[in-house]
Coordinates of C-alpha atoms in Angstrom, one line a residue:
Chain G
X116 CA -27.1 -37.0 10.3
X117 CA -29.3 -35.1 7.7
X118 CA -31.1 -33.0 10.6
X119 CA -27.7 -32.0 12.0
X120 CA -26.6 -31.0 8.1
X121 CA -29.9 -29.0 7.8
X122 CA -29.4 -27.2 11.2
X123 CA -25.8 -26.2 10.0
X124 CA -27.0 -25.0 6.8
X125 CA -29.6 -23.0 8.5
X126 CA -27.0 -21.5 11.2
X127 CA -24.7 -20.9 8.0
X128 CA -27.0 -19.1 5.9
X129 CA -30.0 -17.5 8.1
X130 CA -27.5 -17.0 11.2
X131 CA -25.3 -15.3 9.1
X132 CA -27.6 -13.1 7.5
X133 CA -29.1 -12.2 10.7
X134 CA -25.7 -11.5 12.5
X135 CA -24.6 -9.3 9.6
X136 CA -27.8 -7.3 9.9
X137 CA -27.8 -7.0 13.7
X138 CA -23.9 -6.5 14.3
X139 CA -23.6 -3.9 11.5
X140 CA -25.4 -0.9 10.7
X141 CA -23.8 -1.2 7.3
X142 CA -27.2 -2.1 5.6
X143 CA -28.2 1.5 6.3
X144 CA -27.3 3.8 3.5
X145 CA -26.2 6.6 5.9
X146 CA -23.5 4.3 7.1
X147 CA -23.0 1.9 4.4
X148 CA -22.4 4.6 1.4
X149 CA -19.7 6.8 3.4
X150 CA -17.7 4.1 4.9
X151 CA -18.0 1.2 2.0
X152 CA -18.2 3.5 -0.9
X153 CA -16.9 6.8 -0.1
X154 CA -14.0 6.2 1.7
X155 CA -12.7 3.6 -0.9
X156 CA -13.3 6.2 -3.6
X157 CA -10.9 8.7 -2.0
X158 CA -8.4 6.3 -0.9
X159 CA -7.8 5.1 -4.6
X160 CA -7.9 9.0 -5.6
X161 CA -5.3 9.5 -2.7
X162 CA -2.8 6.8 -3.7
X163 CA -3.2 7.2 -7.4
X164 CA -2.4 10.8 -6.9
X165 CA 0.8 10.0 -4.9
X166 CA 1.8 7.6 -7.7
X167 CA 1.4 10.6 -10.3
X168 CA 3.4 12.7 -8.1
X169 CA 6.3 10.5 -7.5
X170 CA 6.2 8.8 -10.8
X171 CA 6.3 5.4 -9.0
X172 CA 3.6 3.6 -11.5
X173 CA 0.7 4.3 -13.4
X174 CA -2.8 4.8 -12.5
X175 CA -3.9 1.1 -13.3
X176 CA -1.3 -0.1 -10.6
X177 CA -3.1 2.1 -7.8
X178 CA -6.7 1.1 -9.1
X179 CA -6.1 -2.5 -9.0
X180 CA -4.2 -2.9 -5.9
X181 CA -6.6 -0.7 -3.9
X182 CA -9.7 -2.6 -5.5
X183 CA -8.5 -5.8 -4.5
X184 CA -7.4 -4.6 -1.0
X185 CA -10.6 -2.9 -0.6
X186 CA -12.4 -6.3 -0.6
X187 CA -10.4 -7.0 2.5
X188 CA -11.7 -4.3 4.4
X189 CA -15.3 -5.9 5.1
X190 CA -14.0 -9.3 5.9
X191 CA -11.5 -8.3 8.5
X192 CA -13.5 -5.4 10.3
X193 CA -16.7 -7.6 10.0
X194 CA -15.2 -10.9 11.3
X195 CA -13.4 -9.1 14.2
X196 CA -16.4 -7.2 15.3
X197 CA -18.5 -10.4 15.0
X198 CA -16.8 -11.5 18.1
X199 CA -15.8 -8.2 19.5
X200 CA -19.3 -7.2 19.1
X201 CA -20.7 -10.2 21.0
X202 CA -18.1 -9.5 23.8
X203 CA -19.2 -5.8 23.8
X204 CA -23.0 -6.5 24.1
X205 CA -22.0 -9.3 26.4
X206 CA -23.8 -11.9 24.3
X207 CA -20.7 -14.1 23.6
X208 CA -21.5 -16.5 26.5
X209 CA -24.9 -17.2 25.4
X210 CA -23.8 -17.8 21.9
X211 CA -21.0 -20.2 22.9
X212 CA -23.3 -22.0 25.3
X213 CA -25.4 -23.3 22.3
X214 CA -24.8 -26.4 20.7
X215 CA -24.3 -24.8 17.0
X216 CA -21.5 -26.0 15.0
X217 CA -18.9 -23.3 15.4
X218 CA -18.0 -23.6 11.9
X219 CA -21.2 -23.2 10.5
X220 CA -21.8 -20.3 12.8
X221 CA -18.7 -18.3 12.0
X222 CA -18.4 -19.3 8.1
X223 CA -22.3 -18.2 8.0
X224 CA -20.9 -14.8 9.2
X225 CA -18.3 -14.8 6.7
X226 CA -20.4 -15.0 3.5
X227 CA -22.2 -11.8 3.5
X228 CA -19.0 -10.1 4.3
X229 CA -17.2 -11.8 1.2
X230 CA -20.2 -10.4 -0.7
X231 CA -19.8 -7.1 0.9
X232 CA -16.0 -6.9 0.0
X233 CA -16.9 -7.8 -3.6
X234 CA -19.3 -5.0 -3.9
X235 CA -16.9 -2.6 -2.7
X236 CA -14.2 -4.0 -4.8
X237 CA -16.2 -3.7 -7.8
X238 CA -17.1 -0.3 -7.0
X239 CA -13.5 0.5 -6.5
X240 CA -12.7 -0.6 -10.2
X241 CA -15.5 1.3 -11.6
X242 CA -14.1 4.3 -9.8
X243 CA -10.7 3.8 -11.4
X244 CA -12.4 3.3 -14.7
X245 CA -14.4 6.7 -14.4
X246 CA -11.9 8.8 -12.9
X247 CA -8.5 7.5 -13.5
X248 CA -6.6 6.3 -16.4
X249 CA -7.7 2.6 -16.1
X250 CA -9.5 0.4 -18.6
X251 CA -10.1 -3.5 -18.5
X252 CA -11.0 -5.6 -21.6
X253 CA -14.5 -7.4 -21.0
X254 CA -13.1 -10.8 -21.6
X255 CA -10.9 -10.4 -18.5
X256 CA -13.7 -9.4 -15.8
X257 CA -14.7 -13.2 -15.1
X258 CA -11.0 -13.9 -14.4
X259 CA -10.5 -10.8 -12.3
X260 CA -13.9 -11.2 -10.4
X261 CA -12.7 -15.0 -9.3
X262 CA -9.2 -13.4 -8.0
X263 CA -11.0 -10.6 -6.2
X264 CA -13.5 -13.3 -4.8
X265 CA -10.7 -15.5 -3.7
X266 CA -8.8 -12.5 -2.2
X267 CA -12.0 -11.6 -0.2
X268 CA -12.4 -15.1 1.1
X269 CA -8.7 -15.3 2.3
X270 CA -9.0 -11.7 3.9
X271 CA -12.3 -13.0 5.8
X272 CA -10.1 -16.0 7.0
X273 CA -7.5 -13.4 8.0
X274 CA -10.1 -11.5 10.1
X275 CA -11.4 -14.7 11.5
X276 CA -8.0 -15.1 13.0
X277 CA -8.1 -11.3 14.3
X278 CA -11.5 -12.0 15.7
X279 CA -10.3 -15.2 17.5
X280 CA -7.4 -13.3 19.2
X281 CA -10.1 -11.0 20.3
X282 CA -11.6 -13.6 22.3
X283 CA -8.2 -13.3 24.5
X284 CA -7.2 -9.6 23.4
X285 CA -8.9 -6.7 25.2
X286 CA -9.2 -4.4 22.2
X287 CA -10.2 -6.3 19.2
X288 CA -11.0 -3.0 17.1
X289 CA -7.5 -1.9 17.5
X290 CA -6.2 -5.5 16.1
X291 CA -8.6 -5.1 13.2
X292 CA -7.5 -1.5 12.2
X293 CA -3.9 -2.5 12.7
X294 CA -4.4 -5.7 10.7
X295 CA -6.1 -3.6 7.6
X296 CA -3.4 -1.0 7.6
X297 CA -0.6 -3.5 8.1
X298 CA -2.0 -5.2 4.6
X299 CA -2.2 -1.9 3.1
X300 CA 1.5 -1.6 3.9
X301 CA 2.7 -4.9 3.1
X302 CA 0.9 -6.5 0.5
X303 CA 2.1 -4.3 -2.5
X304 CA -0.9 -2.5 -2.6
X305 CA 0.7 0.8 -3.3
X306 CA 4.3 -0.3 -3.4
X307 CA 6.0 -2.8 -5.7
X308 CA 7.3 -5.8 -3.6
X309 CA 10.9 -5.3 -5.1
X310 CA 10.8 -1.9 -3.2
X311 CA 10.9 -3.7 0.2
X312 CA 14.0 -5.2 1.9
X313 CA 14.0 -8.8 1.9
X314 CA 12.4 -9.5 5.0
X315 CA 9.4 -7.4 4.3
X316 CA 8.7 -9.0 1.0
X317 CA 9.3 -12.5 2.7
X318 CA 6.5 -11.5 5.3
X319 CA 4.2 -10.4 2.1
X320 CA 4.4 -13.6 0.9
X321 CA 2.7 -15.3 3.6
X322 CA -0.2 -12.5 4.0
X323 CA -3.5 -12.8 2.2
X324 CA -4.2 -10.1 -0.8
X325 CA -0.3 -10.4 -2.0
X326 CA -0.8 -13.1 -4.5
X327 CA -4.1 -11.9 -5.2
X328 CA -3.2 -8.4 -6.2
X329 CA -0.3 -9.8 -8.3
X330 CA -2.6 -11.9 -10.1
X331 CA -5.2 -9.1 -10.5
X332 CA -2.6 -6.8 -12.0
X333 CA -1.5 -9.3 -14.5
X334 CA -5.2 -10.1 -15.5
X335 CA -5.9 -6.4 -15.7
X336 CA -2.8 -6.1 -18.2
X337 CA -4.2 -8.9 -20.3
X338 CA -3.3 -12.1 -18.8
X339 CA -5.4 -15.4 -19.1
X340 CA -6.5 -17.4 -15.9
X341 CA -3.9 -20.1 -17.1
X342 CA -1.2 -17.5 -16.7
X343 CA -2.0 -16.6 -12.9
X344 CA -3.5 -19.8 -11.9
X345 CA -0.5 -20.4 -9.8
X346 CA -0.9 -17.0 -7.7
X347 CA -4.8 -17.9 -7.5
X348 CA -4.5 -21.1 -6.0
X349 CA -1.6 -19.8 -3.5
X350 CA -4.0 -17.1 -2.5
X351 CA -6.7 -19.7 -1.8
X352 CA -4.1 -21.9 0.1
X353 CA -3.2 -19.0 2.3
X354 CA -6.7 -18.4 3.0
X355 CA -7.4 -21.8 3.8
X356 CA -4.1 -21.9 6.1
X357 CA -5.5 -18.7 8.2
X358 CA -8.8 -20.1 8.3
X359 CA -7.7 -23.5 9.6
X360 CA -5.5 -21.6 12.3
X361 CA -8.4 -19.1 13.1
X362 CA -10.7 -22.2 13.8
X363 CA -7.9 -24.0 16.1
X364 CA -7.1 -20.7 18.1
X365 CA -10.9 -20.0 18.4
X366 CA -11.7 -23.4 19.9
X367 CA -8.6 -23.2 22.1
X368 CA -9.3 -19.6 23.4
X369 CA -12.9 -20.8 24.0
X370 CA -11.8 -23.7 25.8
X371 CA -9.7 -21.5 27.9
X372 CA -12.3 -18.9 28.3
X373 CA -14.8 -21.1 29.9
X374 CA -12.1 -22.8 32.1
X375 CA -11.1 -19.1 33.3
X376 CA -14.5 -17.8 33.3
X377 CA -13.0 -14.8 31.1
X378 CA -15.2 -15.0 28.0
X379 CA -16.7 -11.5 28.7
X380 CA -13.9 -9.7 30.5
X381 CA -13.5 -6.3 28.6
Chain Z
X101 CA -9.7 34.4 33.2
X102 CA -12.1 32.0 34.3
X103 CA -12.5 31.1 30.6
X104 CA -8.9 30.5 30.2
X105 CA -8.9 28.4 33.2
X106 CA -11.6 26.1 32.1
X107 CA -10.0 25.6 28.6
X108 CA -6.8 24.9 30.5
X109 CA -8.3 22.2 32.9
X110 CA -10.4 20.9 30.2
X111 CA -7.5 20.5 27.7
X112 CA -5.2 19.1 30.2
X113 CA -7.9 16.6 31.1
X114 CA -9.0 15.3 27.7
X115 CA -5.4 15.0 26.3
X116 CA -4.7 12.5 29.6
X117 CA -7.8 10.7 28.8
X118 CA -7.3 10.2 24.9
X119 CA -3.7 9.3 25.7
X120 CA -5.0 6.3 27.5
X121 CA -7.3 5.3 24.7
X122 CA -6.1 2.5 22.3
X123 CA -8.2 4.1 19.5
X124 CA -6.4 7.3 19.9
X125 CA -3.1 5.4 20.2
X126 CA -3.7 3.8 17.1
X127 CA -5.0 6.8 15.1
X128 CA -2.4 9.4 16.3
X129 CA 0.7 7.0 16.6
X130 CA 0.6 3.7 14.5
X131 CA -1.5 4.6 11.7
X132 CA 0.7 7.6 11.1
X133 CA 3.8 5.6 11.2
X134 CA 2.3 3.0 8.7
X135 CA 1.0 5.8 6.3
X136 CA 4.6 7.5 6.6
X137 CA 6.3 4.1 5.9
X138 CA 4.1 3.9 3.1
X139 CA 5.1 7.3 1.6
X140 CA 8.8 6.9 2.3
X141 CA 8.6 3.6 0.1
X142 CA 6.7 5.1 -2.5
X143 CA 8.7 8.5 -2.6
X144 CA 12.2 6.6 -2.5
X145 CA 11.1 4.1 -5.1
X146 CA 9.7 6.9 -7.6
X147 CA 11.4 9.0 -9.7
X148 CA 10.4 12.4 -7.8
X149 CA 13.4 13.6 -5.6
X150 CA 11.3 15.3 -2.9
X151 CA 13.1 15.4 0.4
X152 CA 12.1 12.7 2.8
X153 CA 11.4 15.4 5.6
X154 CA 9.0 16.8 3.3
X155 CA 7.2 13.4 3.6
X156 CA 7.7 12.9 7.2
X157 CA 5.9 16.4 8.2
X158 CA 3.1 15.7 5.5
X159 CA 2.5 12.3 7.2
X160 CA 2.5 13.6 10.6
X161 CA -0.1 16.5 9.8
X162 CA -2.2 13.4 8.3
X163 CA -2.1 12.0 11.7
X164 CA -3.0 15.4 13.4
X165 CA -6.1 15.5 10.9
X166 CA -7.0 12.1 11.7
X167 CA -7.3 12.4 15.5
X168 CA -9.2 15.8 15.0
X169 CA -11.7 14.4 12.7
X170 CA -12.3 11.3 14.7
X171 CA -12.2 12.9 18.0
X172 CA -14.1 16.1 17.5
X173 CA -16.3 14.8 15.0
X174 CA -17.5 12.0 17.7
X175 CA -17.0 14.4 20.5
X176 CA -20.8 14.9 21.1
X177 CA -22.0 11.5 20.3
X178 CA -19.3 10.1 22.9
X179 CA -20.5 12.4 25.6
X180 CA -24.2 10.9 24.7
X181 CA -23.0 7.5 24.8
X182 CA -21.5 8.4 28.2
X183 CA -24.4 10.0 29.6
X184 CA -22.1 13.2 30.5
X185 CA -23.8 15.4 27.5
X186 CA -26.8 16.6 29.7
X187 CA -24.4 17.6 32.9
X188 CA -22.0 19.6 30.4
X189 CA -25.1 21.5 28.8
X190 CA -26.7 22.0 32.4
X191 CA -23.0 23.3 33.9
X192 CA -23.0 27.2 34.0
X193 CA -20.3 27.5 31.5
X194 CA -21.3 28.0 28.0
X195 CA -21.2 24.6 26.4
X196 CA -19.0 25.8 23.6
X197 CA -16.3 26.5 26.2
X198 CA -16.7 22.8 27.4
X199 CA -16.5 21.5 23.7
X200 CA -13.3 23.6 22.6
X201 CA -11.0 21.9 25.1
X202 CA -12.1 18.6 23.8
X203 CA -11.7 19.8 20.1
X204 CA -8.3 21.4 20.9
X205 CA -7.2 18.0 22.8
X206 CA -8.1 15.9 19.7
X207 CA -5.9 18.1 17.5
X208 CA -3.1 18.2 20.4
X209 CA -3.0 14.3 20.7
X210 CA -2.1 14.7 16.7
X211 CA 1.3 15.9 17.7
X212 CA 2.1 12.4 18.5
X213 CA 1.9 11.5 15.2
X214 CA 4.1 14.4 13.9
X215 CA 6.8 13.2 16.5
X216 CA 6.2 9.6 15.8
X217 CA 6.7 10.0 11.9
X218 CA 9.6 12.4 12.3
X219 CA 11.3 9.9 14.8
X220 CA 10.4 6.8 12.9
X221 CA 12.0 8.5 9.6
X222 CA 15.0 9.4 11.4
X223 CA 15.4 5.8 12.8
X224 CA 14.7 3.7 9.9
X225 CA 14.7 6.2 6.8
X226 CA 17.6 8.5 7.5
X227 CA 15.3 11.5 7.1
X228 CA 17.4 14.4 8.1
X229 CA 15.7 16.4 10.8
X230 CA 17.2 19.9 10.2
X231 CA 15.1 22.7 10.6
X232 CA 15.8 25.9 8.7
X233 CA 13.7 28.4 10.9
X234 CA 13.4 26.9 14.4
X235 CA 11.7 29.8 15.7
X236 CA 9.0 29.8 13.0
X237 CA 8.7 26.1 13.3
X238 CA 7.9 26.3 17.0
X239 CA 5.4 29.0 16.3
X240 CA 4.0 26.9 13.4
X241 CA 3.0 24.0 15.4
X242 CA 0.8 25.9 18.2
X243 CA -1.1 27.8 15.0
X244 CA -1.5 24.6 13.5
X245 CA -3.2 22.8 16.5
X246 CA -5.2 25.9 17.1
X247 CA -6.4 26.0 13.4
X248 CA -7.1 22.3 13.5
X249 CA -8.6 22.5 17.1
X250 CA -11.3 25.1 15.8
X251 CA -12.1 23.4 12.8
X252 CA -12.7 20.3 15.0
X253 CA -15.3 22.6 16.7
X254 CA -17.1 23.2 13.3
X255 CA -17.1 19.1 12.6
X256 CA -18.4 18.5 16.4
X257 CA -21.2 21.2 15.7
X258 CA -22.0 20.0 12.2
X259 CA -21.8 16.2 12.9
X260 CA -24.6 16.4 15.5
X261 CA -26.9 16.5 12.8
X262 CA -26.0 13.3 11.3
X263 CA -26.6 10.1 13.3
X264 CA -23.8 8.2 11.9
X265 CA -20.9 10.7 12.7
X266 CA -18.3 7.9 12.5
X267 CA -19.2 7.2 9.0
X268 CA -19.0 10.7 8.2
X269 CA -15.4 11.0 9.6
X270 CA -14.4 7.6 7.5
X271 CA -15.5 9.5 4.7
X272 CA -13.6 12.5 5.2
X273 CA -10.1 11.3 6.1
X274 CA -8.7 10.5 2.9
X275 CA -10.2 13.6 0.8
X276 CA -8.8 16.2 3.3
X277 CA -5.2 14.5 3.0
X278 CA -5.6 14.9 -0.6
X279 CA -7.2 18.4 -1.2
X280 CA -4.9 20.2 1.7
X281 CA -1.4 19.1 -0.1
X282 CA -0.2 17.0 2.7
X283 CA 1.7 14.7 0.2
X284 CA 0.8 15.9 -3.2
X285 CA 1.1 19.2 -4.2
X286 CA -2.1 21.2 -5.1
X287 CA -0.9 22.1 -8.5
X288 CA -1.7 18.3 -9.6
X289 CA -5.5 18.8 -9.1
X290 CA -8.0 20.5 -11.0
X291 CA -8.5 24.3 -10.3
X292 CA -11.7 24.2 -8.3
X293 CA -10.1 22.0 -5.8
X294 CA -8.0 25.0 -4.8
X295 CA -10.7 27.4 -3.2
X296 CA -11.8 24.2 -1.0
X297 CA -8.1 23.7 -0.2
X298 CA -7.9 27.6 1.3
X299 CA -10.4 27.3 3.8
X300 CA -9.2 24.2 5.3
X301 CA -6.8 24.6 8.1
X302 CA -4.4 21.6 7.3
X303 CA -3.5 23.4 4.1
X304 CA -2.0 26.3 5.9
X305 CA -0.7 24.4 8.9
X306 CA 1.2 21.9 6.6
X307 CA 2.5 24.9 4.6
X308 CA 3.7 26.8 8.0
X309 CA 5.2 23.7 9.3
X310 CA 7.1 22.5 6.0
X311 CA 8.1 26.0 4.7
X312 CA 9.6 26.8 8.3
X313 CA 11.4 23.3 8.4
X314 CA 12.7 23.3 4.8
X315 CA 13.2 27.2 4.6
X316 CA 10.9 27.6 1.6
X317 CA 7.9 30.0 1.0
X318 CA 6.3 32.3 3.5
X319 CA 5.7 30.4 6.7
X320 CA 4.7 33.8 8.6
X321 CA 1.7 33.9 6.1
X322 CA 0.7 30.4 6.4
X323 CA 0.8 30.8 10.3
X324 CA -1.2 34.1 9.8
X325 CA -3.6 32.2 7.8
X326 CA -3.9 29.3 10.4
X327 CA -4.9 31.9 13.1
X328 CA -7.5 33.7 10.9
X329 CA -9.4 30.6 9.9
X330 CA -9.0 29.3 13.8
X331 CA -11.3 32.7 14.4
X332 CA -13.7 32.0 11.8
X333 CA -14.2 28.4 12.8
X334 CA -14.5 29.7 16.3
X335 CA -17.4 32.1 15.0
X336 CA -19.2 29.4 13.0
X337 CA -18.6 26.6 15.4
X338 CA -20.2 28.9 18.2
X339 CA -23.1 30.0 16.3
X340 CA -23.8 26.2 15.3
X341 CA -23.4 24.9 18.6
X342 CA -25.9 27.6 20.2
X343 CA -28.3 26.4 17.5
X344 CA -28.0 23.1 18.4
X345 CA -28.3 23.5 22.1
X346 CA -31.5 25.6 21.8
X347 CA -33.2 23.2 19.6
X348 CA -32.1 20.0 21.4
X349 CA -33.4 21.8 24.7
X350 CA -36.8 22.7 23.2
X351 CA -37.3 19.2 21.6
X352 CA -35.8 17.4 24.7
X353 CA -33.8 15.5 22.1
X354 CA -30.3 15.8 24.2
X355 CA -29.7 12.4 25.2
X356 CA -31.3 10.6 22.2
X357 CA -28.6 8.7 20.2

C-alpha cells in the first residue's frame, strides 16, 4: 500500500515535471517569454484600451479580468497538449500500457501548469499596475493569490476535459483554442455579465473563471476573503466537477480506444 | 506572363489547402467571430456611440491579420517540417515567387473572417450592411489583401532567423491589432505609436475598407498607401529572402529545424 502511494507520488511530481519539460518548449526563454508573458501584456493593453474608448469600465476591470483569465491559458493548452502531444508523437499507447495510476499521471502533469498559470497572472497584474490605472492594497494580495490559484486549478481541470475529449476528437489543438477564446468571451473577462442575454449568463455561471474573476474584482476593490468566500468555493467546486467529468470521460475513451484500437488514430 | 501564372497557380493551391486546415478555419472564422462578439457587446454596453459596422469591419481585419501572421510567419517553418523547402528552393523559379503565393493566400484566407464577422453581425446584432462607396469598397479589399500579403512576405523572411516563429506570431497578434487602429482610434495612444502604425499595412487597409464603407475620410488615399507599402514590402522581402537563401545554401542549413 505504502509502496503504491510512493509510486503515485513519484509519478505525480517527477512524471509531471518531466512531461512539462518534454512536451512543452515553454521552459526555453525564446518560447516562454513571447507566448506566456509578451502576448498577455498586449492582451491586457488591447482590452483596456477598448474599454477606455467605449467607456465601458475602468482599467482595473480589464486588468483583473484578463490577469485571472490568463492563468487559464497554460492549464487549458497544456493539459490538451499533454494528451494531444502524446498522440502526435505516437507515445500514447505506451503511456496507457503502463500500470501507472491515471490520476497521479495527469494530475502530476497539471501541477506545473497551475504554477505556470499563476506566474503569468502575477506578471499580468504587475503590467496593469505598471502601465495602466490599477493599484492593489498589499493586504489584499494573499486573498487575490488564493483566488488566482483556485481559478488556475479550475481551468486546468477544464483543460483536462478538453484533453480527454482529445482522446476521441481529431484535432485537440482546435478544441483547446476554442475553449480558451470561449472562456475569454463568456466568463465576464471583458464584458460585465449583465450585458449578456440570460442564456449566455447562465452558461457562464457553470464555466470555470466566472466566479474567480468576480471574486478577484471584489478583492481588488477592497473586499476581504469572508466577503467572497462563496465565490471562491463555487469556483473550486466547478473545478472539481470538471476534473471528475474529465477523469470519467478519459477512462471511458481510454477503454473505448483500446477496444476499437483507435488510440493513436489521427 | 510565366511569373503571373506561377503566382496564380500557387495562390489557388494554397488557398484551397489552407481552407481545409482546422487551424486556419479557427484563425480565420471562429476566432474573429468570437472577438467580434466580444467587441459588439463591449461597444453596445459602453457609452461610445460608434457604429457596429465600424466594429464588424475592424474585427474582420483582425482575422485577416491573424491568418497572415500565423500563415506567413510560419510559412518557411512549415515547409521545413513537411520536407518541401529544399524542393521549392531547388525549383528553377526564384524562391520569392514560390513564397509570394503562400503569403498572399494566407491574407486571402483572412477574407473569410471579414465575411464571417459581417454576416454574424447582421444575423445576431442587427449590424446594418450599407456601403457608402461600393466601388471603392470593392477596390479596398484586394488592395488590403495585397498589402497584408506582402507584409506576410517580410514576416516569412524575418521569422527565418527565429527558431520559434510560432512564439513570435503569438506575441505580435494583439499589438498589431492595437497600434493599427482596428478597434481603437490611434488618437488614444501616445504620439510615438503613430509612426509605427504608418508603416503597417493593416492601418491603411482598415482605413480604406472602413472609409469606403462608412463614407468618411479619404479611402482612395488609404488604398494608395496599401499599394505603396505592398511595393516596399516586396522589395524588402525579396532582399531578405535572397540573403537567407544564399546563407542557407552556403551553410547547408536549409532543412535544419
